Every structure is written in C-alpha cells, then in structure tokens.
XYZ file of C-alpha atoms in Angstrom:
257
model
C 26.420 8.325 -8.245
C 23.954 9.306 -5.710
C 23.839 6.893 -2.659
C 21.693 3.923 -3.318
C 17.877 4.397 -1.723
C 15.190 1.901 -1.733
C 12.240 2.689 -3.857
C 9.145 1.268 -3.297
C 6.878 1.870 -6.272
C 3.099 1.971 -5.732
C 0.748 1.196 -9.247
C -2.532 2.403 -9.863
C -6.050 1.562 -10.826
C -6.439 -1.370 -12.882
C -2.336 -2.093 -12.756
C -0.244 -3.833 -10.986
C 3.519 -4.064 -10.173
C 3.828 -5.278 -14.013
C 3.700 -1.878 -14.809
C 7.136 -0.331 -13.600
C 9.591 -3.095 -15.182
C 11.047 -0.376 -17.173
C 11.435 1.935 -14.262
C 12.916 -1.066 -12.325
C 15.358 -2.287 -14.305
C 16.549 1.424 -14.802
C 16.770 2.330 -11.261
C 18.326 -1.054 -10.160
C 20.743 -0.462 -12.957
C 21.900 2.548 -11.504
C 22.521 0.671 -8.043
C 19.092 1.397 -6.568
C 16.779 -1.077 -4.321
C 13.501 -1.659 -5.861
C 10.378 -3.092 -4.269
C 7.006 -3.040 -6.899
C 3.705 -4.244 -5.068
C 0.553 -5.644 -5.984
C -2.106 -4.105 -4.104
C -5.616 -5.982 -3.411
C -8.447 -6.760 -5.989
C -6.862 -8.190 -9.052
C -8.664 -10.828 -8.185
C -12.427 -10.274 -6.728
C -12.070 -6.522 -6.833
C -15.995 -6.459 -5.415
C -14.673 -8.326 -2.091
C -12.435 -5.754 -1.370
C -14.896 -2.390 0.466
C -12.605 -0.131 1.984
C -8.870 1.943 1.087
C -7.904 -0.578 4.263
C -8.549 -3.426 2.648
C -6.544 -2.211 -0.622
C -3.859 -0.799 0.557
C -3.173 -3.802 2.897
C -0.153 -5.221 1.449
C 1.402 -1.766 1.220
C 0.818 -1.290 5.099
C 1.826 -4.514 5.543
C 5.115 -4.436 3.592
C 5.426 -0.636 5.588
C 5.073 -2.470 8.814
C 7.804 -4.960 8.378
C 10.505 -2.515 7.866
C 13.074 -1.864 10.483
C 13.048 1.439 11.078
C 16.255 2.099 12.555
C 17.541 0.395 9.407
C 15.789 2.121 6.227
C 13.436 4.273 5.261
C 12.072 4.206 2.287
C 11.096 6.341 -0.959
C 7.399 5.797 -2.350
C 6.676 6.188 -6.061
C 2.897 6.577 -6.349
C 1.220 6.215 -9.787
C -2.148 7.905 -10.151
C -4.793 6.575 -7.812
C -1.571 5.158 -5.990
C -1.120 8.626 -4.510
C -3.817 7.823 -2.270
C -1.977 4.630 -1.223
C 1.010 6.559 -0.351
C -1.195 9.126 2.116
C -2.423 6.222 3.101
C 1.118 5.348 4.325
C 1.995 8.243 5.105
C -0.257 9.274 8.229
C 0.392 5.084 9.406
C 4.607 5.043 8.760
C 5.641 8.620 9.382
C 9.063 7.416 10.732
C 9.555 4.814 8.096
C 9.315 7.548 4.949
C 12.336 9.344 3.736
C 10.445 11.110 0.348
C 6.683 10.409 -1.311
C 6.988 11.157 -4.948
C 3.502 11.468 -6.818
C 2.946 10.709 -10.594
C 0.761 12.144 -12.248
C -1.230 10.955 -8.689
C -3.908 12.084 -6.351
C -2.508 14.014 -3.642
C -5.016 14.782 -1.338
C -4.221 14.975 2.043
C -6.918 13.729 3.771
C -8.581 12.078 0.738
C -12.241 12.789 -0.202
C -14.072 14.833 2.029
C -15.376 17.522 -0.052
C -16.688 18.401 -3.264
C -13.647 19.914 -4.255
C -11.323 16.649 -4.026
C -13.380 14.977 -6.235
C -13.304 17.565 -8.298
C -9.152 17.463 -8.133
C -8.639 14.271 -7.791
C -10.979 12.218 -9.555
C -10.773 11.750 -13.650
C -13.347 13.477 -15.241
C -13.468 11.693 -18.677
C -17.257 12.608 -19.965
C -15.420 13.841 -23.024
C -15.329 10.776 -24.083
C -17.925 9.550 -23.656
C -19.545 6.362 -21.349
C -15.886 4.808 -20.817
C -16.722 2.847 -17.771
C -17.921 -0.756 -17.160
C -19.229 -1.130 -13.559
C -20.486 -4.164 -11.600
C -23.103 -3.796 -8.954
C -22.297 -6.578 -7.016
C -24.365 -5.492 -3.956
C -27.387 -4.950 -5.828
C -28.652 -1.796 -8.898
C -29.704 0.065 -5.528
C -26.534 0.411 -3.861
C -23.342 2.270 -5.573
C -20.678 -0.011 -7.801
C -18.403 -2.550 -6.393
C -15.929 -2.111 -8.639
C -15.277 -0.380 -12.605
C -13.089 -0.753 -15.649
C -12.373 1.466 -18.742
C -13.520 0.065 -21.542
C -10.870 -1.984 -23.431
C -11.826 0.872 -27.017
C -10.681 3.923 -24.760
C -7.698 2.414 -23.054
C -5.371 3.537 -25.310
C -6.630 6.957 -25.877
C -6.962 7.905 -22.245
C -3.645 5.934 -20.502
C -1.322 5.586 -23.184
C -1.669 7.436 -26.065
C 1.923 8.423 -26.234
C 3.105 5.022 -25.387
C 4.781 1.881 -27.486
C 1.893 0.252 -29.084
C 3.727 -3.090 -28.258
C 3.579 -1.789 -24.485
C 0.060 -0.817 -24.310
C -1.224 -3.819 -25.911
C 0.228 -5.958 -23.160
C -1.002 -3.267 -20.556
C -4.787 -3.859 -22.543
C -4.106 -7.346 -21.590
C -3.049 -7.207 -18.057
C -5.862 -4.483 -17.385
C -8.063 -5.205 -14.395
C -11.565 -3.716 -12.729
C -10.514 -2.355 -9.607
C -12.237 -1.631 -6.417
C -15.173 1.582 -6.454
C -14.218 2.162 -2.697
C -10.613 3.641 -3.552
C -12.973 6.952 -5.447
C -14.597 7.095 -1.783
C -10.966 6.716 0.409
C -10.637 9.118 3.267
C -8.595 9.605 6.202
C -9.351 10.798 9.349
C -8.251 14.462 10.433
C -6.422 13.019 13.225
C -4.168 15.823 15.414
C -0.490 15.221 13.951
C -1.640 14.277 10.560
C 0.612 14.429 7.235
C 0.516 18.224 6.960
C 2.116 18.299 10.980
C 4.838 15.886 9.434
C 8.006 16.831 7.799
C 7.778 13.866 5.045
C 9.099 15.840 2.357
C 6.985 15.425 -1.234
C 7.599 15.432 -4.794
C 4.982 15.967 -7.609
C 6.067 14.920 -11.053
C 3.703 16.344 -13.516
C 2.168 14.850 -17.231
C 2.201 17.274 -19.595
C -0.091 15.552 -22.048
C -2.102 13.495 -19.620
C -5.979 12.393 -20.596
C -6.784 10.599 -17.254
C -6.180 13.411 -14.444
C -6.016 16.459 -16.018
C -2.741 18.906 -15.958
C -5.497 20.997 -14.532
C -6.382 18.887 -11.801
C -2.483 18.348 -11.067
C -2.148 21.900 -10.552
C -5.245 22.021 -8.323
C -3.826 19.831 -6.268
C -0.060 21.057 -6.616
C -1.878 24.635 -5.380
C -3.978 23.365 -2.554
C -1.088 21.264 -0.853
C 2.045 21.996 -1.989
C 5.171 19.589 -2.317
C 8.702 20.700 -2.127
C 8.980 20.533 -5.459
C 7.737 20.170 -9.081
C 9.330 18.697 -12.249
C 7.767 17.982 -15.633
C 7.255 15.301 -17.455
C 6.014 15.308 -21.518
C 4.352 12.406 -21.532
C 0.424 10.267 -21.324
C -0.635 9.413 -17.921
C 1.980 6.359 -18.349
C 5.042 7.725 -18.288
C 6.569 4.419 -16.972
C 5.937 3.005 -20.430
C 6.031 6.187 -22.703
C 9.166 7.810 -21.030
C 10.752 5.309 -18.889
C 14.571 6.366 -18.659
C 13.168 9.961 -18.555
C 10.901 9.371 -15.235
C 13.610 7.117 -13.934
C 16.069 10.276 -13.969
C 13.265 12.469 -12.515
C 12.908 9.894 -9.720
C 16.541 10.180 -8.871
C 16.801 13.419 -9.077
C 13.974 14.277 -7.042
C 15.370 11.473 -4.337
C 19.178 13.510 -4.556
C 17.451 16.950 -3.791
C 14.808 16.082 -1.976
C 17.257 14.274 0.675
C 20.285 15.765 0.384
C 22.017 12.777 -1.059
C-alpha cells in the first residue's frame, strides 16, 4: 500500500462535505486521512460577496496546519477547483498535490472572456435551469442561484443511484453568485511560478462543465497529468470506488509515493 496522505476534499456549488462519504470511507479504508469541509453559504448564501468570504474555512483549516508536519492533498469538485487556486497562491508550502474533478482550473480565475467561457457551465440547452435571488435589488446582479430541483438530475447525476441523487435533491443548496465572478490577483510568484504539482481527472459523460470545457482548460494550463473517468459530473456518487482509485493513484505518481 502506498504511504498514507491526508486528503482534504473540497465540494462544490450547492454541496457540501455530505457529498464525498463514499469517497471517504473508501480512502480511509485503505489507511488514508480524510478531512471533507463545508465551505460558506449553506446558510444565507446572499451574505456571503466575495471567493474570500467562501473559501474562508478552507483558508482557515489551510492556515492551521503545521507545515513542517504535513502537507496536504486537495480534491476539488467542480466550482471547488476555484477553492483549491484559491489555496493554492495563499498555502504554497502547505500543498503536496491539487487534484481537480471535473473542476474549474483557472489559474487566476475570471479575468477574461475566455474563462468564462471554460470555466463556467453553459446549460442553455436546457433550458431556464436557474433560480436566482436578487437580494441587493432587480438593478444590481444576483446574490446567489440554484438549479431547479426538475433538472437536477439530468445535469449532476444522471448516471448516478437514484437513491443517491434523491438525497443529494434534498441536501441541494443556492450558493453564492460571487464564486462565477472569483479572481485572483496576478501577483509576481503566483501558482504558475510554483512547483505544486496538479492532477485533472476528467468526466466523460458530464452535462454541467462540458468535456469540452475540461479540455479547454486541460490545454490552456496544463497539469502533470490526466486520467479519465466514465461517469456524470458526480462521480463521487456514480463511480465512487472508481474515483477513489484514481485519487490514489494520481497521489502515488504524482508524489513519488
């Protein structure tokens, strides 16, 4: 067996840590450390404005690690790519591996037409899927959206248990509009000056970010490697031992161990 790494997996829009018991158990079974977190806005998701405000417990949990101790291996879930950036130009030291699922990876996050175009689900095919809440007023942009409960299936986890996205349906939250707007700055000795070594897992048969839009941003910043999933955009409920494997295997080559 592979010598036991700490994994600290990082949800999505709308989730929470619910959503990787599968992967947990699986990688704890196999002798891991496993740390799932709840970012900010299950709650009041129009109080929270900024990628700051959401991704504090992250950089909180980040900033409490002893560094000459452990560093850690992010798992980041779709929109939770941005989160681990997000950690990853504040905890360069801290990071042995950031492994993206099915996630954004943008390095700087969105600054230009083109990441939105990457990294932002384009789902006008089907149809007006949103719900959003203008809690500043109908001038100002939305505080915060939600797919609607008829297309959560179809788009998230069409390949998934029924009995596992019927409990997601019901643990489903709005989440903030700010993370669509999250940016870093282009500071001198950003990621792409780092050596934090990256892993993109790929969905095959994803309807929320596109296996085009995965390759886009595959091409534009390039990990140290790629491996394939056949799965919906939730492969933590659709092919749980399967990502589980991919996540160790990715941590063995990735680090040497």
């Amino acid at each position: 067996m592979s010598r036991p790494e700490h994994f600290v997996l990082v949800h999505g829009v709308g989730h929470g840590a619910w959503c990787w018991f599968k992967v947990r158990c699986h990688l704890e079974s196999a002798g891991h450390k496993v740390s799932c977190l709840d970012l900010l806005g299950h709650s009041d998701p129009n109080s929270i404005l900024s990628i700051q405000q959401y991704d504090a417990p992250l950089l909180d949990f980040m900033s409490h690690l002893k560094q000459e101790h452990e560093k850690v291996i992010l798992v980041g879930h779709s929109a939770g790519g941005l989160s681990l950036t997000h950690a990853m130009h504040t905890f360069k030291s801290k990071i042995k591996l950031a492994i993206f699922v099915a996630a954004t990876m943008l390095p700087w996050g969105f600054h230009t037409e083109q990441d939105i175009k990457d990294g932002v689900p384009n789902l006008s095919r089907f149809g007006d899927v949103y719900e959003l809440t203008y809690n500043s007023g109908p001038d100002n942009p939305p505080t915060s959206l939600a797919l609607r409960k008829e297309f959560q299936r179809s788009i998230l986890y069409q390949m998934s248990p029924v009995e596992d996205s019927t409990l997601a349906c019901m643990l489903l939250r709005p989440w903030p509009a700010c993370i669509s707007r999250a940016q870093f700055n282009k500071l001198e000795g950003g990621v792409e000056e780092e050596i934090i070594r990256r892993v993109y897992i790929k969905t095959s048969y994803d309807n929320m970010v596109s296996p085009e839009q995965q390759d886009a941003m595959i091409r534009r910043w390039p990990p140290d490697d790629v491996l394939v999933i056949d799965s919906d955009h939730s492969p933590f409920f659709s092919a749980a031992a399967q990502l589980s494997q991919l996540i160790i295997k990715a941590s063995v080559v990735a680090t040497g161990n």
